[in-house]
Amino acid sequence: MHHVMGYSWDEIMAMVTIFSTVGGGLIWLLHLAIKSGTEGLSNKLSQLINRVDNLNNMMSLIESAANRTTRRVDTLEDRFEEHEGEAKVRNQRITALEKEVFRRNEHY
């Protein structure tokens, strides 16, 4: 019989068969672990993506509402300044009229 490194061909084939079976089993287990692990991760990742999209939409709505509010406040400030200017003019008129009326009363 032929011997390689002190083993006969049938012993070498037995070792190759054992190593192939064990290696194949380990590869199958590794594949199963990766597949089941990544499916859970994929589900969690898709949930995270959906939540980020919802958050992005909500932030867009908040931003548009804030912009509308800012425009409304600016408009109200402009109107307030107009009214304030008109009130100053009226106060000056009242003051002028009071001076005129009290001067007339002093002459009598």
Short mmCIF file of N, CA and C in Angstrom, two decimals:
data_model
loop_
_atom_site.label_atom_id
_atom_site.label_comp_id
_atom_site.label_asym_id
_atom_site.label_seq_id
_atom_site.Cartn_x
_atom_site.Cartn_y
_atom_site.Cartn_z
N MET A 1 0.83 -1.18 0.00
CA MET A 1 0.00 0.00 0.00
C MET A 1 0.87 1.25 0.00
N HIS A 2 0.25 2.31 -0.54
CA HIS A 2 0.97 3.57 -0.58
C HIS A 2 0.69 4.37 0.70
N HIS A 3 1.71 5.01 1.17
CA HIS A 3 1.59 5.82 2.38
C HIS A 3 2.08 7.23 2.09
N VAL A 4 1.33 8.22 2.60
CA VAL A 4 1.74 9.62 2.50
C VAL A 4 1.82 10.16 3.91
N MET A 5 2.99 10.67 4.29
CA MET A 5 3.26 11.20 5.63
C MET A 5 2.86 10.20 6.71
N GLY A 6 3.00 8.97 6.45
CA GLY A 6 2.75 7.93 7.43
C GLY A 6 1.31 7.47 7.49
N TYR A 7 0.45 8.02 6.64
CA TYR A 7 -0.96 7.62 6.63
C TYR A 7 -1.25 6.89 5.32
N SER A 8 -2.14 5.96 5.42
CA SER A 8 -2.56 5.28 4.19
C SER A 8 -3.65 6.10 3.52
N TRP A 9 -3.95 5.78 2.27
CA TRP A 9 -4.94 6.55 1.53
C TRP A 9 -6.32 6.49 2.18
N ASP A 10 -6.71 5.38 2.72
CA ASP A 10 -8.03 5.30 3.36
C ASP A 10 -8.08 6.14 4.63
N GLU A 11 -6.98 6.25 5.38
CA GLU A 11 -6.94 7.11 6.56
C GLU A 11 -6.99 8.59 6.14
N ILE A 12 -6.28 8.93 5.08
CA ILE A 12 -6.30 10.32 4.60
C ILE A 12 -7.70 10.70 4.13
N MET A 13 -8.37 9.79 3.40
CA MET A 13 -9.72 10.06 2.94
C MET A 13 -10.70 10.18 4.11
N ALA A 14 -10.50 9.41 5.15
CA ALA A 14 -11.35 9.49 6.34
C ALA A 14 -11.17 10.85 7.01
N MET A 15 -9.92 11.30 7.12
CA MET A 15 -9.67 12.62 7.73
C MET A 15 -10.26 13.74 6.87
N VAL A 16 -10.11 13.64 5.55
CA VAL A 16 -10.67 14.66 4.66
C VAL A 16 -12.19 14.68 4.80
N THR A 17 -12.81 13.51 4.89
CA THR A 17 -14.26 13.42 5.05
C THR A 17 -14.70 14.04 6.37
N ILE A 18 -14.00 13.74 7.43
CA ILE A 18 -14.34 14.29 8.76
C ILE A 18 -14.18 15.81 8.76
N PHE A 19 -13.04 16.30 8.25
CA PHE A 19 -12.81 17.74 8.22
C PHE A 19 -13.82 18.45 7.33
N SER A 20 -14.17 17.84 6.21
CA SER A 20 -15.16 18.44 5.30
C SER A 20 -16.53 18.49 5.95
N THR A 21 -16.92 17.44 6.63
CA THR A 21 -18.22 17.41 7.29
C THR A 21 -18.28 18.43 8.41
N VAL A 22 -17.25 18.48 9.25
CA VAL A 22 -17.22 19.44 10.36
C VAL A 22 -17.16 20.86 9.81
N GLY A 23 -16.33 21.12 8.81
CA GLY A 23 -16.22 22.46 8.21
C GLY A 23 -17.53 22.88 7.58
N GLY A 24 -18.18 21.96 6.86
CA GLY A 24 -19.47 22.29 6.25
C GLY A 24 -20.52 22.61 7.29
N GLY A 25 -20.51 21.85 8.39
CA GLY A 25 -21.45 22.12 9.48
C GLY A 25 -21.20 23.48 10.11
N LEU A 26 -19.93 23.80 10.32
CA LEU A 26 -19.61 25.12 10.89
C LEU A 26 -20.01 26.25 9.95
N ILE A 27 -19.76 26.08 8.66
CA ILE A 27 -20.15 27.10 7.69
C ILE A 27 -21.67 27.25 7.67
N TRP A 28 -22.39 26.14 7.73
CA TRP A 28 -23.86 26.20 7.74
C TRP A 28 -24.35 26.93 8.99
N LEU A 29 -23.77 26.61 10.16
CA LEU A 29 -24.16 27.29 11.40
C LEU A 29 -23.83 28.79 11.34
N LEU A 30 -22.68 29.11 10.80
CA LEU A 30 -22.29 30.51 10.67
C LEU A 30 -23.25 31.25 9.73
N HIS A 31 -23.60 30.63 8.62
CA HIS A 31 -24.55 31.22 7.68
C HIS A 31 -25.91 31.43 8.35
N LEU A 32 -26.35 30.43 9.10
CA LEU A 32 -27.63 30.53 9.79
C LEU A 32 -27.61 31.66 10.82
N ALA A 33 -26.50 31.78 11.57
CA ALA A 33 -26.39 32.83 12.59
C ALA A 33 -26.36 34.21 11.94
N ILE A 34 -25.63 34.34 10.86
CA ILE A 34 -25.55 35.63 10.18
C ILE A 34 -26.90 36.00 9.58
N LYS A 35 -27.56 35.04 8.96
CA LYS A 35 -28.85 35.31 8.33
C LYS A 35 -29.90 35.72 9.36
N SER A 36 -30.00 34.99 10.45
CA SER A 36 -31.00 35.33 11.47
C SER A 36 -30.63 36.63 12.17
N GLY A 37 -29.33 36.86 12.37
CA GLY A 37 -28.90 38.11 13.01
C GLY A 37 -29.14 39.31 12.14
N THR A 38 -28.89 39.18 10.86
CA THR A 38 -29.07 40.33 9.97
C THR A 38 -30.53 40.60 9.67
N GLU A 39 -31.39 39.58 9.73
CA GLU A 39 -32.82 39.83 9.52
C GLU A 39 -33.37 40.70 10.64
N GLY A 40 -32.99 40.40 11.87
CA GLY A 40 -33.42 41.23 13.01
C GLY A 40 -32.86 42.63 12.89
N LEU A 41 -31.59 42.70 12.51
CA LEU A 41 -30.95 44.01 12.34
C LEU A 41 -31.61 44.78 11.21
N SER A 42 -31.93 44.08 10.14
CA SER A 42 -32.59 44.74 9.00
C SER A 42 -33.96 45.28 9.40
N ASN A 43 -34.71 44.51 10.19
CA ASN A 43 -36.02 44.99 10.66
C ASN A 43 -35.87 46.22 11.54
N LYS A 44 -34.91 46.19 12.45
CA LYS A 44 -34.69 47.33 13.34
C LYS A 44 -34.22 48.54 12.55
N LEU A 45 -33.38 48.30 11.55
CA LEU A 45 -32.87 49.39 10.73
C LEU A 45 -34.00 50.02 9.91
N SER A 46 -34.89 49.21 9.36
CA SER A 46 -36.01 49.76 8.60
C SER A 46 -36.95 50.54 9.51
N GLN A 47 -37.15 50.09 10.75
CA GLN A 47 -37.95 50.85 11.71
C GLN A 47 -37.29 52.19 12.02
N LEU A 48 -35.98 52.17 12.18
CA LEU A 48 -35.24 53.40 12.45
C LEU A 48 -35.36 54.37 11.28
N ILE A 49 -35.25 53.86 10.07
CA ILE A 49 -35.38 54.70 8.89
C ILE A 49 -36.77 55.32 8.82
N ASN A 50 -37.81 54.52 9.11
CA ASN A 50 -39.18 55.05 9.12
C ASN A 50 -39.35 56.14 10.17
N ARG A 51 -38.78 55.92 11.34
CA ARG A 51 -38.90 56.92 12.41
C ARG A 51 -38.16 58.20 12.04
N VAL A 52 -37.00 58.07 11.42
CA VAL A 52 -36.25 59.26 11.00
C VAL A 52 -37.04 60.01 9.92
N ASP A 53 -37.66 59.29 8.99
CA ASP A 53 -38.50 59.94 7.98
C ASP A 53 -39.67 60.68 8.63
N ASN A 54 -40.31 60.05 9.60
CA ASN A 54 -41.42 60.70 10.31
C ASN A 54 -40.93 61.94 11.05
N LEU A 55 -39.77 61.83 11.67
CA LEU A 55 -39.20 62.97 12.38
C LEU A 55 -38.88 64.10 11.40
N ASN A 56 -38.35 63.74 10.24
CA ASN A 56 -38.03 64.74 9.23
C ASN A 56 -39.29 65.45 8.75
N ASN A 57 -40.36 64.69 8.52
CA ASN A 57 -41.63 65.31 8.11
C ASN A 57 -42.17 66.22 9.20
N MET A 58 -42.07 65.77 10.45
CA MET A 58 -42.56 66.58 11.57
C MET A 58 -41.75 67.87 11.69
N MET A 59 -40.44 67.77 11.51
CA MET A 59 -39.59 68.97 11.58
C MET A 59 -39.93 69.93 10.45
N SER A 60 -40.25 69.41 9.28
CA SER A 60 -40.64 70.28 8.16
C SER A 60 -41.94 71.01 8.48
N LEU A 61 -42.90 70.29 9.07
CA LEU A 61 -44.16 70.93 9.46
C LEU A 61 -43.93 72.00 10.52
N ILE A 62 -43.08 71.70 11.49
CA ILE A 62 -42.79 72.68 12.54
C ILE A 62 -42.10 73.90 11.95
N GLU A 63 -41.18 73.67 11.02
CA GLU A 63 -40.47 74.79 10.39
C GLU A 63 -41.42 75.68 9.60
N SER A 64 -42.32 75.07 8.83
CA SER A 64 -43.27 75.88 8.06
C SER A 64 -44.20 76.65 8.99
N ALA A 65 -44.63 76.02 10.07
CA ALA A 65 -45.48 76.72 11.05
C ALA A 65 -44.71 77.88 11.69
N ALA A 66 -43.45 77.65 12.00
CA ALA A 66 -42.63 78.71 12.61
C ALA A 66 -42.44 79.87 11.62
N ASN A 67 -42.24 79.54 10.35
CA ASN A 67 -42.09 80.60 9.34
C ASN A 67 -43.38 81.41 9.20
N ARG A 68 -44.53 80.72 9.21
CA ARG A 68 -45.80 81.44 9.14
C ARG A 68 -45.99 82.33 10.36
N THR A 69 -45.64 81.81 11.53
CA THR A 69 -45.76 82.59 12.77
C THR A 69 -44.85 83.80 12.73
N THR A 70 -43.64 83.62 12.21
CA THR A 70 -42.70 84.74 12.12
C THR A 70 -43.24 85.83 11.21
N ARG A 71 -43.81 85.42 10.07
CA ARG A 71 -44.39 86.41 9.16
C ARG A 71 -45.56 87.14 9.82
N ARG A 72 -46.39 86.40 10.56
CA ARG A 72 -47.53 87.03 11.23
C ARG A 72 -47.05 88.00 12.31
N VAL A 73 -46.03 87.61 13.06
CA VAL A 73 -45.50 88.50 14.11
C VAL A 73 -44.90 89.75 13.48
N ASP A 74 -44.17 89.59 12.37
CA ASP A 74 -43.60 90.76 11.68
C ASP A 74 -44.71 91.70 11.23
N THR A 75 -45.78 91.14 10.67
CA THR A 75 -46.91 91.97 10.23
C THR A 75 -47.53 92.70 11.42
N LEU A 76 -47.72 91.97 12.53
CA LEU A 76 -48.31 92.61 13.72
C LEU A 76 -47.39 93.68 14.29
N GLU A 77 -46.08 93.47 14.25
CA GLU A 77 -45.15 94.49 14.73
C GLU A 77 -45.23 95.73 13.87
N ASP A 78 -45.33 95.54 12.55
CA ASP A 78 -45.47 96.70 11.66
C ASP A 78 -46.74 97.47 11.96
N ARG A 79 -47.84 96.74 12.14
CA ARG A 79 -49.11 97.41 12.46
C ARG A 79 -49.03 98.12 13.80
N PHE A 80 -48.35 97.49 14.78
CA PHE A 80 -48.22 98.12 16.10
C PHE A 80 -47.42 99.41 15.99
N GLU A 81 -46.34 99.38 15.20
CA GLU A 81 -45.54 100.59 15.04
C GLU A 81 -46.34 101.70 14.37
N GLU A 82 -47.19 101.33 13.40
CA GLU A 82 -48.06 102.33 12.77
C GLU A 82 -49.00 102.94 13.82
N HIS A 83 -49.62 102.08 14.63
CA HIS A 83 -50.54 102.57 15.66
C HIS A 83 -49.80 103.40 16.70
N GLU A 84 -48.60 102.99 17.02
CA GLU A 84 -47.82 103.74 17.99
C GLU A 84 -47.48 105.13 17.45
N GLY A 85 -47.12 105.19 16.16
CA GLY A 85 -46.85 106.49 15.53
C GLY A 85 -48.09 107.37 15.52
N GLU A 86 -49.24 106.77 15.19
CA GLU A 86 -50.49 107.53 15.19
C GLU A 86 -50.82 108.01 16.60
N ALA A 87 -50.55 107.17 17.60
CA ALA A 87 -50.83 107.56 18.99
C ALA A 87 -49.95 108.73 19.41
N LYS A 88 -48.70 108.75 18.97
CA LYS A 88 -47.81 109.87 19.30
C LYS A 88 -48.32 111.17 18.68
N VAL A 89 -48.77 111.05 17.44
CA VAL A 89 -49.33 112.24 16.77
C VAL A 89 -50.56 112.74 17.52
N ARG A 90 -51.43 111.82 17.92
CA ARG A 90 -52.62 112.21 18.67
C ARG A 90 -52.25 112.83 20.01
N ASN A 91 -51.26 112.27 20.69
CA ASN A 91 -50.83 112.83 21.97
C ASN A 91 -50.27 114.24 21.79
N GLN A 92 -49.55 114.45 20.70
CA GLN A 92 -49.03 115.79 20.44
C GLN A 92 -50.17 116.76 20.17
N ARG A 93 -51.17 116.31 19.42
CA ARG A 93 -52.34 117.16 19.16
C ARG A 93 -53.07 117.48 20.46
N ILE A 94 -53.26 116.46 21.28
CA ILE A 94 -53.95 116.68 22.57
C ILE A 94 -53.17 117.66 23.42
N THR A 95 -51.84 117.48 23.46
CA THR A 95 -51.02 118.39 24.25
C THR A 95 -51.13 119.81 23.72
N ALA A 96 -51.09 119.93 22.40
CA ALA A 96 -51.21 121.27 21.80
C ALA A 96 -52.58 121.88 22.11
N LEU A 97 -53.63 121.08 22.01
CA LEU A 97 -54.97 121.58 22.32
C LEU A 97 -55.10 121.95 23.79
N GLU A 98 -54.52 121.15 24.66
CA GLU A 98 -54.57 121.46 26.10
C GLU A 98 -53.88 122.79 26.38
N LYS A 99 -52.73 123.00 25.75
CA LYS A 99 -52.01 124.27 25.96
C LYS A 99 -52.84 125.44 25.46
N GLU A 100 -53.46 125.23 24.28
CA GLU A 100 -54.27 126.30 23.71
C GLU A 100 -55.48 126.60 24.59
N VAL A 101 -56.14 125.55 25.08
CA VAL A 101 -57.33 125.74 25.92
C VAL A 101 -56.93 126.37 27.24
N PHE A 102 -55.86 125.91 27.87
CA PHE A 102 -55.48 126.47 29.16
C PHE A 102 -54.97 127.91 29.01
N ARG A 103 -54.35 128.24 27.90
CA ARG A 103 -53.91 129.63 27.68
C ARG A 103 -55.14 130.54 27.56
N ARG A 104 -56.17 130.08 26.89
CA ARG A 104 -57.38 130.86 26.73
C ARG A 104 -58.04 131.07 28.09
N ASN A 105 -58.03 130.02 28.92
CA ASN A 105 -58.63 130.12 30.25
C ASN A 105 -57.85 131.07 31.13
N GLU A 106 -56.56 131.19 30.94
CA GLU A 106 -55.75 132.08 31.75
C GLU A 106 -56.04 133.55 31.40
N HIS A 107 -56.42 133.79 30.16
CA HIS A 107 -56.70 135.17 29.73
C HIS A 107 -58.06 135.66 30.25
N TYR A 108 -58.91 134.80 30.61
CA TYR A 108 -60.24 135.23 31.07
C TYR A 108 -60.24 135.55 32.48
#
